[in-house]
Coordinates of C-alpha atoms in Angstrom, one line a residue:
X1 CA -17.3 -4.2 13.1
X2 CA -17.0 -5.8 9.7
X3 CA -14.7 -7.9 8.4
X4 CA -13.6 -7.6 4.9
X5 CA -9.4 -7.9 3.4
X6 CA -8.5 -5.4 4.6
X7 CA -5.0 -3.9 7.5
X8 CA -5.6 -1.1 8.9
X9 CA -4.3 0.3 13.3
X10 CA -7.1 0.0 14.3
X11 CA -7.6 -4.4 14.8
X12 CA -7.4 -6.1 18.3
X13 CA -4.1 -7.0 18.1
X14 CA -4.4 -9.3 21.3
X15 CA -6.3 -12.4 21.2
X16 CA -5.1 -16.4 20.1
X17 CA -6.4 -18.3 16.8
X18 CA -5.3 -21.7 16.9
X19 CA -3.1 -21.1 13.5
X20 CA -4.4 -24.7 12.4
X21 CA -7.5 -23.4 11.5
X22 CA -6.3 -19.9 10.3
X23 CA -7.9 -19.0 7.0
X24 CA -5.4 -18.0 4.1
X25 CA -6.0 -14.4 3.2
X26 CA -3.7 -11.9 0.4
X27 CA -4.2 -8.4 3.0
X28 CA -4.6 -4.9 2.1
X29 CA -2.2 -2.1 4.4
X30 CA -2.5 1.2 4.3
X31 CA -0.8 2.4 2.0
X32 CA 0.0 6.2 4.5
X33 CA 2.2 3.8 6.8
X34 CA 4.8 2.9 3.9
X35 CA 6.7 5.0 2.5
X36 CA 8.4 4.8 -1.6
X37 CA 11.9 5.4 -2.5
X38 CA 13.9 4.7 -4.9
X39 CA 18.0 4.4 -5.1
X40 CA 20.7 3.2 -7.4
X41 CA 21.7 0.6 -7.7
X42 CA 24.4 -1.0 -6.2
X43 CA 27.9 -1.1 -7.5
X44 CA 27.8 -4.4 -4.4
X45 CA 26.9 -7.9 -5.4
X46 CA 23.2 -8.2 -5.3
X47 CA 22.8 -10.9 -2.9
X48 CA 24.7 -8.0 -0.3
X49 CA 22.3 -5.5 -1.4
X50 CA 20.3 -6.6 1.6
X51 CA 22.7 -5.0 3.6
X52 CA 23.7 -2.0 2.1
X53 CA 19.7 -0.2 1.0
X54 CA 19.4 0.3 4.9
X55 CA 22.3 2.3 5.0
X56 CA 21.1 4.5 1.5
X57 CA 18.1 5.0 2.9
X58 CA 18.7 6.7 6.5
X59 CA 18.8 10.2 5.1
X60 CA 15.9 9.4 4.0
X61 CA 13.9 7.8 6.7
X62 CA 12.7 9.6 9.7
X63 CA 13.4 6.3 12.2
X64 CA 16.0 4.5 13.1
X65 CA 16.8 1.8 10.2
X66 CA 17.1 -0.8 12.2
X67 CA 13.0 0.1 12.8
X68 CA 12.2 0.0 9.5
X69 CA 10.8 -3.2 7.1
X70 CA 12.9 -2.2 3.4
X71 CA 11.3 -3.9 0.6
X72 CA 13.1 -4.2 -2.7
X73 CA 9.8 -4.3 -5.6
X74 CA 11.5 -4.0 -8.9
X75 CA 13.0 -1.8 -10.9
X76 CA 11.7 1.7 -12.2
X77 CA 12.3 2.8 -16.4
X78 CA 15.4 4.6 -15.3
X79 CA 16.3 1.7 -13.7
X80 CA 16.3 2.4 -10.0
X81 CA 15.9 -0.1 -7.3
X82 CA 12.3 0.5 -6.6
X83 CA 12.3 0.1 -2.1
X84 CA 9.2 -0.2 0.1
X85 CA 10.3 0.9 3.8
X86 CA 6.9 0.0 6.6
X87 CA 8.5 -0.5 10.3
X88 CA 8.4 -3.7 11.7
X89 CA 6.2 -2.4 14.3
X90 CA 3.9 -1.5 12.0
X91 CA 4.4 -4.9 10.4
X92 CA 4.0 -6.9 13.5
X93 CA 1.0 -5.3 14.3
X94 CA -1.0 -6.3 11.4
X95 CA 0.2 -9.7 11.2
X96 CA -1.7 -10.3 14.7
X97 CA -4.9 -8.4 13.8
X98 CA -4.1 -11.0 10.4
X99 CA -4.1 -14.1 13.4
X100 CA -6.3 -12.6 15.7
X101 CA -9.2 -13.0 12.7
X102 CA -8.8 -17.5 12.3
X103 CA -6.5 -15.0 8.7
X104 CA -2.9 -16.7 7.7
X105 CA -1.7 -13.6 5.5
X106 CA -0.2 -14.9 2.3
X107 CA 0.3 -11.6 1.1
X108 CA -0.4 -7.4 1.9
X109 CA 0.2 -5.1 -0.6
X110 CA -0.2 -0.8 -0.4
X111 CA -4.2 -0.7 -0.2
X112 CA -4.5 1.7 -3.5
X113 CA -3.9 -0.3 -6.0
X114 CA -6.9 -1.4 -5.3
X115 CA -7.6 1.7 -8.1
X116 CA -7.8 0.4 -11.7
X117 CA -4.7 2.0 -13.5
X118 CA -5.6 3.1 -17.1
X119 CA -2.1 4.9 -19.1
X120 CA -2.8 8.8 -19.3
X121 CA -5.8 8.5 -16.4
X122 CA -4.9 9.4 -12.5
X123 CA -7.1 7.9 -10.5
X124 CA -7.9 9.2 -7.3
X125 CA -10.4 7.2 -4.5
X126 CA -11.4 7.8 -0.5
X127 CA -11.4 5.1 2.4
X128 CA -12.3 6.8 5.8
X129 CA -11.1 9.9 5.4
X130 CA -8.0 9.6 3.0
X131 CA -7.6 9.6 -0.1
X132 CA -5.3 7.2 -2.3
X133 CA -3.9 8.3 -5.3
X134 CA -3.3 5.7 -8.5
X135 CA -1.0 7.7 -10.8
X136 CA 0.5 4.8 -12.8
X137 CA 1.0 0.8 -12.9
X138 CA 2.8 0.6 -10.2
X139 CA 2.6 4.6 -8.8
X140 CA 0.9 6.1 -6.5
X141 CA 0.2 7.4 -2.9
X142 CA -2.1 8.2 -0.1
X143 CA -2.9 10.9 1.6
X144 CA -4.7 14.0 3.8
X145 CA -7.0 15.2 1.2
X146 CA -4.8 18.6 1.5
X147 CA -1.8 17.5 1.3
X148 CA -3.2 14.6 -2.0
X149 CA -5.1 17.6 -3.5
X150 CA -1.5 19.6 -3.7
X151 CA 0.6 16.3 -4.6
X152 CA -2.0 15.9 -7.7
X153 CA -2.3 19.3 -8.8
X154 CA 2.6 18.5 -9.0
X155 CA 1.4 15.4 -10.9
X156 CA -0.8 17.0 -13.7
X157 CA 1.3 19.6 -13.6
X158 CA 5.1 17.5 -13.9
X159 CA 2.9 16.1 -16.8
X160 CA 4.3 16.3 -20.2
X161 CA 0.6 15.3 -21.9
X162 CA -2.3 16.6 -19.7
X163 CA -3.6 13.5 -17.7
X164 CA -7.4 12.2 -17.9
X165 CA -8.2 12.8 -14.2
X166 CA -11.1 9.6 -12.5
X167 CA -12.2 10.8 -8.9
X168 CA -14.5 8.8 -6.4
X169 CA -15.0 10.5 -3.7
X170 CA -18.4 10.4 -1.3
X171 CA -18.8 14.0 -1.4
X172 CA -17.9 15.5 -4.7
X173 CA -17.7 19.4 -1.3
X174 CA -13.8 18.0 -0.6
X175 CA -12.8 18.1 -4.8
X176 CA -11.2 21.8 -5.3
X177 CA -13.0 23.0 -7.4
X178 CA -9.9 23.8 -10.3
X179 CA -10.3 20.2 -10.0
X180 CA -14.3 19.5 -10.7
X181 CA -13.8 21.0 -13.6
X182 CA -11.9 18.9 -15.8
X183 CA -12.7 15.1 -13.1
X184 CA -14.8 12.6 -14.1
X185 CA -16.2 12.3 -10.0
X186 CA -17.9 10.0 -8.9
X187 CA -19.5 8.6 -5.8
X188 CA -18.5 4.5 -6.3
X189 CA -17.1 3.4 -3.2
X190 CA -14.1 0.4 -3.3
X191 CA -15.4 -2.9 -3.1
X192 CA -12.8 -4.4 -0.3
X193 CA -13.9 -7.7 -1.0
X194 CA -13.7 -7.5 -4.9
X195 CA -10.8 -5.5 -6.2
X196 CA -7.5 -7.9 -7.1
X197 CA -5.1 -8.0 -5.3
X198 CA -1.5 -7.6 -7.9
X199 CA 0.8 -10.7 -6.4
X200 CA 4.0 -7.5 -6.2
X201 CA 5.2 -6.1 -4.5
X202 CA 4.4 -8.0 -1.7
X203 CA 5.4 -6.6 2.0
X204 CA 5.9 -9.8 3.3
X205 CA 9.4 -11.0 3.0
X206 CA 12.3 -11.7 4.7
X207 CA 11.9 -12.0 8.6
X208 CA 7.7 -11.6 7.3
X209 CA 7.7 -14.0 5.5
X210 CA 4.9 -16.7 5.6
X211 CA 4.8 -20.0 6.4
X212 CA 4.5 -22.1 4.2
X213 CA 0.5 -23.2 3.4
X214 CA -1.6 -26.3 1.3
X215 CA -4.3 -25.0 1.7
X216 CA -6.1 -21.5 0.6
X217 CA -8.9 -20.3 0.5
X218 CA -10.9 -18.3 -2.6
X219 CA -9.5 -14.9 -2.3
X220 CA -12.4 -13.1 -1.8
X221 CA -13.8 -15.0 0.6
X222 CA -13.7 -12.0 4.1
X223 CA -10.4 -11.5 5.6
X224 CA -8.2 -9.7 8.6
X225 CA -8.7 -6.0 8.7
X226 CA -10.2 -5.1 11.4
X227 CA -12.6 -2.1 10.3
X228 CA -14.2 0.6 12.5

């Protein structure tokens, strides 16, 4: 096993670490476990939005809304609320993995944001059989290759101006031929220890908001996920 700044669903969720000895860290979490939604801005006062959002998303989420952790992360250009949805079970698991790795998580951020962003370019990266895709400052997704390539095709075809495409992948044969002809391809991997973690979006809000800590280690230090 190696420690890095990723939380996976393969980590050890058992054991006990003294919280006073934990190191404060910002952590990446697997994007494919997170749902990205947009909803109309409610007409109710903003203080009531957190109560209304679950029911606005009820028909879009497969799990019961009471089992989900929902975080409003901003507004889209067409003035819709951007909401992240992740199961409370996953959040609890990631928090336990971090705690039992002697880490006090100060933020948990979807890992597609570890990819670089450049206007007019789609960036694709590889993580252990999963493709990470970043198509905007805060737009992206993660999926198995067959699903992800189809979604990349849709992004390209729906754009008014064809975007450039950059792909970082260990095996170029995994790239569909029609995309190989238009993409810049390399075999570099994501450096999880040194990738800049943005301040937002942060899943550690509401009931999962971290307790305040007086000290924090530099963000490049090894952090919580037990990567197998």
